Amino acid sequence: MTEVEPQGRGALRRRRRRLLLVAVVLAVAATVGVVLFTRVATRPEPAARPTAPPPATAKVVRTDLVDRVEVDGTPGYGAATPLSGRKQGTLTWLPEPGKVVDRGQPLYAVDAVAVPLLIGSTPLYREIRADVPAGPDVRVLQENLVALGYAEAGPPDGKFDAGTGRALRKWQKAAGLPQSGVLAQGDALVLPAAVRVDRVTAQLGAAAEGELMEVTGTERLVTAELEKSRRDYAPAGAAVEVRLPDRRTAAGTVRSVATASAEEGETKLVVTVAFADPAAAPESGQVVVVLTGARRDQVLAVPVRALVALAEGGYAVEVLRDGGRSLVPVEPGMFASGLVEVTGPGLVEGAEVVVAS
């Protein structure tokens, strides 16, 4: 016979199961609540919006403005010029390129007879001999003879006298020339100064008349090309600065300005610069020649980037004053070294202006 469970004991078990289920539900709810609370509590705060940086500014300064132009230069001996012979015969000796020829030294040889260099401003235009009338060519010969140590040729007065004849024959003997006491047109070549042979264009065995070589001066110079529109930056005699390859600087002077045709038909200028100290001249390498143009002393100036173009035309600068900004109309003047000269109502030295970044 089957035993029936008492009604009170079953009810008790059902109550216990309900209490356990409630406890589980409460525990799960508590866990979810903790997780949610944790997520909310640890959520990062929204980032603050960045504030705009203050504007870049600069002071209005009173200064000297100097307009400068920088051009690349090449060290050398200046432009070469052609040299032509005037003596009939055959070329039997020519100098090597780079040779320096000074007073009394041979430039070339014709029929095994040297043609020496004489220094002066008047070329030989006739045969010089004892009965020749006085003239500047005779004076040039006398000046050279005296400079070479033959004092009896002086004082140089342009008159060929007995002393000039004796001095001429002594020099001819010392130089290995025929001791004729006569100097024909092609027997010597008169140039303004000693020369350096840049390039030989003639060949041995050729006729001695015509172009023989190209020569330069003996002084180391710098040549630079300049746009024709900037001619005023390089007047002859103007002082310049030369930046050397080793970053040193040297003082120089514009020796000459010549016109040269550049590519595409554009005409340019060739500026030749001499060094104040010849020892500062570099042997090679690229240099920079700094030429000075206009100058304005003690003017108000601001950075060029401080200029503001106005819609109605003209320019202004934005001035900071009393915690705010105001546009002040200005009249631009000279530009130099990143600055511009400005004049405007109420604009004073030390005022702070906004500079475009």
XYZ file of N, CA, C and O in Angstrom, residues 80-175:
384
model
N 87.992 87.774 -71.146
C 89.181 87.701 -71.992
C 88.981 88.540 -73.248
O 87.869 88.650 -73.773
N 90.060 89.143 -73.722
C 90.012 89.944 -74.943
C 91.020 89.394 -75.954
O 92.089 88.897 -75.573
N 90.710 89.474 -77.237
C 91.639 88.943 -78.249
C 92.871 89.818 -78.404
O 92.817 91.039 -78.238
N 93.979 89.177 -78.738
C 95.240 89.885 -78.974
C 95.740 89.485 -80.351
O 95.839 88.290 -80.660
N 96.048 90.473 -81.170
C 96.487 90.235 -82.550
C 97.920 90.698 -82.761
O 98.373 91.666 -82.142
N 98.619 89.980 -83.611
C 99.988 90.355 -83.966
C 100.012 91.259 -85.183
O 99.085 91.242 -86.008
N 101.094 92.041 -85.312
C 101.194 92.989 -86.421
C 102.501 92.826 -87.188
O 102.790 93.615 -88.085
N 103.269 91.821 -86.821
C 104.563 91.633 -87.473
C 104.469 90.513 -88.507
O 103.967 89.432 -88.225
N 104.968 90.794 -89.704
C 104.946 89.780 -90.756
C 105.957 88.690 -90.446
O 107.027 88.944 -89.879
N 105.594 87.466 -90.821
C 106.493 86.344 -90.608
C 105.731 85.121 -90.135
O 104.502 85.045 -90.222
N 106.492 84.173 -89.603
C 105.931 82.904 -89.161
C 106.018 82.783 -87.650
O 107.059 83.101 -87.050
N 104.954 82.311 -87.061
C 104.954 82.112 -85.611
C 105.873 80.956 -85.256
O 105.697 79.829 -85.739
N 106.838 81.221 -84.394
C 107.785 80.178 -83.975
C 107.717 79.884 -82.478
O 108.325 78.909 -82.027
N 107.000 80.699 -81.721
C 106.814 80.413 -80.282
C 105.543 81.101 -79.796
O 105.246 82.237 -80.178
N 104.783 80.357 -78.994
C 103.565 80.893 -78.376
C 103.544 80.497 -76.901
O 104.008 79.406 -76.543
N 103.010 81.338 -76.022
C 102.993 81.020 -74.589
C 101.926 79.985 -74.249
O 100.975 79.774 -75.003
N 102.075 79.346 -73.105
C 101.078 78.405 -72.608
C 99.946 79.179 -71.930
O 100.172 80.237 -71.347
N 98.707 78.659 -71.985
C 97.603 79.292 -71.250
C 97.926 79.373 -69.759
O 98.487 78.442 -69.178
N 97.587 80.503 -69.162
C 97.881 80.723 -67.748
C 99.164 81.490 -67.503
O 99.391 81.958 -66.377
N 99.987 81.646 -68.519
C 101.252 82.369 -68.346
C 100.984 83.864 -68.173
O 100.164 84.454 -68.879
N 101.677 84.482 -67.238
C 101.593 85.923 -67.004
C 102.774 86.592 -67.691
O 103.927 86.196 -67.492
N 102.464 87.586 -68.518
C 103.501 88.301 -69.273
C 103.533 89.737 -68.773
O 102.528 90.447 -68.826
N 104.691 90.157 -68.305
C 104.850 91.513 -67.760
C 105.720 92.349 -68.690
O 106.203 91.882 -69.735
N 105.961 93.575 -68.304
C 106.726 94.528 -69.103
C 108.087 93.944 -69.530
O 108.829 93.385 -68.713
N 108.393 94.053 -70.808
C 109.686 93.608 -71.323
C 109.766 92.128 -71.615
O 110.743 91.675 -72.225
N 108.772 91.343 -71.233
C 108.804 89.899 -71.464
C 108.145 89.565 -72.800
O 107.274 90.288 -73.276
N 108.537 88.433 -73.428
C 108.000 88.099 -74.757
C 106.560 87.591 -74.692
O 106.209 86.792 -73.826
N 105.738 88.073 -75.628
C 104.369 87.589 -75.780
C 104.309 86.421 -76.756
O 103.553 85.478 -76.578
N 105.114 86.482 -77.808
C 105.211 85.435 -78.816
C 106.482 85.709 -79.612
O 107.203 86.684 -79.345
N 106.785 84.852 -80.562
C 108.003 85.035 -81.374
C 107.668 84.849 -82.845
O 106.856 83.985 -83.211
N 108.288 85.686 -83.674
C 108.108 85.637 -85.118
C 109.481 85.444 -85.752
O 110.412 86.224 -85.481
N 109.599 84.412 -86.576
C 110.884 84.090 -87.212
C 111.995 84.007 -86.169
O 113.114 84.516 -86.373
N 111.670 83.381 -85.017
C 112.613 83.131 -83.920
C 113.070 84.409 -83.225
O 114.064 84.395 -82.479
N 112.347 85.508 -83.410
C 112.649 86.768 -82.719
C 111.461 87.113 -81.816
O 110.312 87.175 -82.293
N 111.743 87.346 -80.536
C 110.677 87.617 -79.570
C 109.995 88.958 -79.843
O 110.643 89.922 -80.286
N 108.712 89.020 -79.565
C 107.938 90.259 -79.604
C 107.558 90.569 -78.158
O 106.673 89.925 -77.590
N 108.226 91.544 -77.535
C 107.995 91.796 -76.111
C 106.781 92.699 -75.853
O 106.272 93.366 -76.762
N 106.373 92.716 -74.605
C 105.265 93.557 -74.147
C 105.813 94.858 -73.589
O 106.725 94.863 -72.756
N 105.255 95.964 -74.056
C 105.497 97.268 -73.460
C 104.180 97.751 -72.868
O 103.104 97.464 -73.400
N 104.257 98.484 -71.769
C 103.047 98.930 -71.076
C 102.863 100.428 -71.283
O 103.783 101.225 -71.038
N 101.664 100.775 -71.733
C 101.372 102.185 -71.967
C 99.989 102.359 -72.541
O 99.234 101.396 -72.722
N 99.634 103.597 -72.834
C 98.295 103.918 -73.336
C 98.275 104.225 -74.823
O 97.187 104.341 -75.407
N 99.447 104.340 -75.457
C 99.495 104.649 -76.889
C 100.208 103.521 -77.624
O 101.360 103.207 -77.318
N 99.545 102.877 -78.585
C 100.203 101.798 -79.324
C 101.275 102.347 -80.278
O 101.308 103.544 -80.578
N 102.134 101.449 -80.725
C 103.141 101.847 -81.713
C 102.457 102.018 -83.061
O 101.874 101.064 -83.596
N 102.476 103.214 -83.585
C 101.770 103.480 -84.831
C 102.712 103.870 -85.965
O 102.269 104.190 -87.072
N 104.049 103.821 -85.704
C 105.047 104.148 -86.710
C 106.385 103.558 -86.277
O 106.511 103.042 -85.167
N 107.343 103.630 -87.149
C 108.688 103.178 -86.791
C 109.376 104.258 -85.952
O 109.385 105.434 -86.330
N 109.926 103.857 -84.821
C 110.584 104.815 -83.925
C 112.097 104.702 -84.146
O 112.683 103.625 -83.973
N 112.717 105.827 -84.518
C 114.165 105.861 -84.784
C 114.685 107.248 -84.433
O 113.923 108.108 -83.964
N 115.933 107.486 -84.691
C 116.605 108.708 -84.231
C 116.000 109.974 -84.814
O 115.943 111.002 -84.133
N 115.549 109.960 -86.053
C 115.074 111.190 -86.686
C 113.545 111.324 -86.672
O 112.985 112.155 -87.383
N 112.867 110.524 -85.869
C 111.413 110.569 -85.843
C 110.960 111.813 -85.070
O 111.577 112.212 -84.074
N 109.889 112.471 -85.512
C 109.385 113.620 -84.758
C 108.894 113.182 -83.368
O 108.515 112.026 -83.150
N 108.873 114.123 -82.449
C 108.401 113.829 -81.091
C 106.941 113.370 -81.133
O 106.163 113.810 -81.985
N 106.590 112.486 -80.197
C 105.212 111.996 -80.163
C 104.956 111.115 -78.944
O 105.892 110.717 -78.233
N 103.663 110.783 -78.696
C 103.324 109.982 -77.526
C 103.870 108.556 -77.585
O 104.107 107.939 -76.544
N 104.072 108.006 -78.788
C 104.639 106.661 -78.885
C 106.088 106.636 -78.429
O 106.547 105.665 -77.815
N 106.827 107.736 -78.711
C 108.206 107.835 -78.232
C 108.211 107.930 -76.695
O 109.063 107.319 -76.022
N 107.266 108.667 -76.158
C 107.174 108.779 -74.697
C 106.912 107.408 -74.064
O 107.497 107.068 -73.034
N 106.036 106.635 -74.658
C 105.761 105.293 -74.137
C 107.029 104.456 -74.139
O 107.325 103.739 -73.168
N 107.798 104.494 -75.235
C 109.051 103.747 -75.288
C 110.007 104.214 -74.200
O 110.616 103.385 -73.491
N 110.137 105.516 -74.016
C 111.024 106.047 -72.978
C 110.583 105.611 -71.578
O 111.415 105.236 -70.746
N 109.290 105.669 -71.301
C 108.783 105.252 -69.991
C 109.106 103.788 -69.712
O 109.494 103.434 -68.584
N 108.990 102.953 -70.716
C 109.284 101.534 -70.529
C 110.772 101.294 -70.338
O 111.179 100.474 -69.501
N 111.605 101.997 -71.100
C 113.048 101.828 -70.949
C 113.496 102.242 -69.544
O 114.307 101.554 -68.905
N 112.986 103.351 -69.041
C 113.320 103.798 -67.689
C 112.850 102.772 -66.668
O 113.573 102.421 -65.725
N 111.621 102.266 -66.829
C 111.087 101.276 -65.899
C 111.889 99.982 -65.922
O 111.974 99.273 -64.912
N 112.523 99.670 -67.070
C 113.326 98.453 -67.185
C 114.764 98.660 -66.725
O 115.573 97.729 -66.776
N 115.082 99.883 -66.274
C 116.405 100.136 -65.702
C 117.352 100.914 -66.587
O 118.531 101.065 -66.240
N 116.879 101.432 -67.704
C 117.743 102.190 -68.615
C 117.418 103.676 -68.465
O 116.669 104.277 -69.237
N 118.006 104.278 -67.430
C 117.654 105.638 -67.022
C 118.022 106.687 -68.062
O 117.408 107.766 -68.087
N 119.026 106.400 -68.944
C 119.441 107.413 -69.919
C 118.350 107.738 -70.925
O 118.450 108.720 -71.673
N 117.287 106.927 -70.969
C 116.174 107.216 -71.881
C 115.300 108.355 -71.364
O 114.486 108.895 -72.124
N 115.460 108.764 -70.127
C 114.592 109.772 -69.532
C 115.268 111.122 -69.407
O 116.459 111.261 -69.693
N 114.499 112.107 -68.919
C 113.073 111.979 -68.556
C 112.202 111.837 -69.804
O 112.516 112.437 -70.835
N 111.128 111.034 -69.703
C 110.276 110.801 -70.872
C 109.605 112.095 -71.339
O 108.768 112.648 -70.634
N 110.014 112.577 -72.517
C 109.434 113.806 -73.049
C 108.905 113.639 -74.460
O 108.456 114.600 -75.085
N 108.986 112.424 -74.984
C 108.486 112.183 -76.329
C 109.460 112.523 -77.430
O 109.141 112.338 -78.605
N 110.674 112.971 -77.087
C 111.676 113.331 -78.091
C 112.761 112.247 -78.130
O 113.369 111.941 -77.105
N 112.978 111.690 -79.316
C 113.981 110.635 -79.463
C 115.365 111.295 -79.564
O 115.741 111.830 -80.596
N 116.125 111.268 -78.486
C 117.458 111.860 -78.482
C 118.510 110.759 -78.393
O 118.204 109.563 -78.445
N 119.771 111.180 -78.209
C 120.870 110.209 -78.169
C 120.718 109.253 -76.991
O 121.028 108.055 -77.092
N 120.270 109.767 -75.854
C 120.099 108.913 -74.676
C 119.028 107.839 -74.920
O 119.179 106.685 -74.491
N 117.976 108.225 -75.634
C 116.927 107.258 -75.952
C 117.486 106.168 -76.859
O 117.196 104.971 -76.670
N 118.312 106.566 -77.843
C 118.899 105.586 -78.760
C 119.806 104.603 -78.033
O 119.760 103.394 -78.296
N 120.658 105.111 -77.120
C 121.567 104.230 -76.374
C 120.775 103.248 -75.510
O 121.067 102.045 -75.458
N 119.777 103.770 -74.814
C 118.961 102.913 -73.944
C 118.236 101.844 -74.753
O 118.136 100.684 -74.330
N 117.747 102.211 -75.952
C 117.026 101.255 -76.782
C 117.951 100.118 -77.219
O 117.571 98.934 -77.160
N 119.177 100.447 -77.659
C 120.111 99.402 -78.101
C 120.523 98.492 -76.943
O 120.646 97.276 -77.107
N 120.726 99.051 -75.751
C 121.086 98.222 -74.587
C 119.954 97.240 -74.240
O 120.194 96.074 -73.948
N 118.750 97.758 -74.293
C 117.613 96.864 -73.992
C 117.486 95.783 -75.048
O 117.248 94.613 -74.733
N 117.641 96.142 -76.316
C 117.551 95.153 -77.391
C 118.605 94.052 -77.211
O 118.304 92.866 -77.400
N 119.784 94.424 -76.821
C 120.834 93.425 -76.612
C 120.463 92.485 -75.462
O 120.593 91.258 -75.574
N 120.011 93.062 -74.335
C 119.660 92.242 -73.164
C 118.483 91.318 -73.460
O 118.403 90.204 -72.919
N 117.567 91.757 -74.350
C 116.376 90.967 -74.662
C 116.596 89.997 -75.811
O 115.674 89.249 -76.168
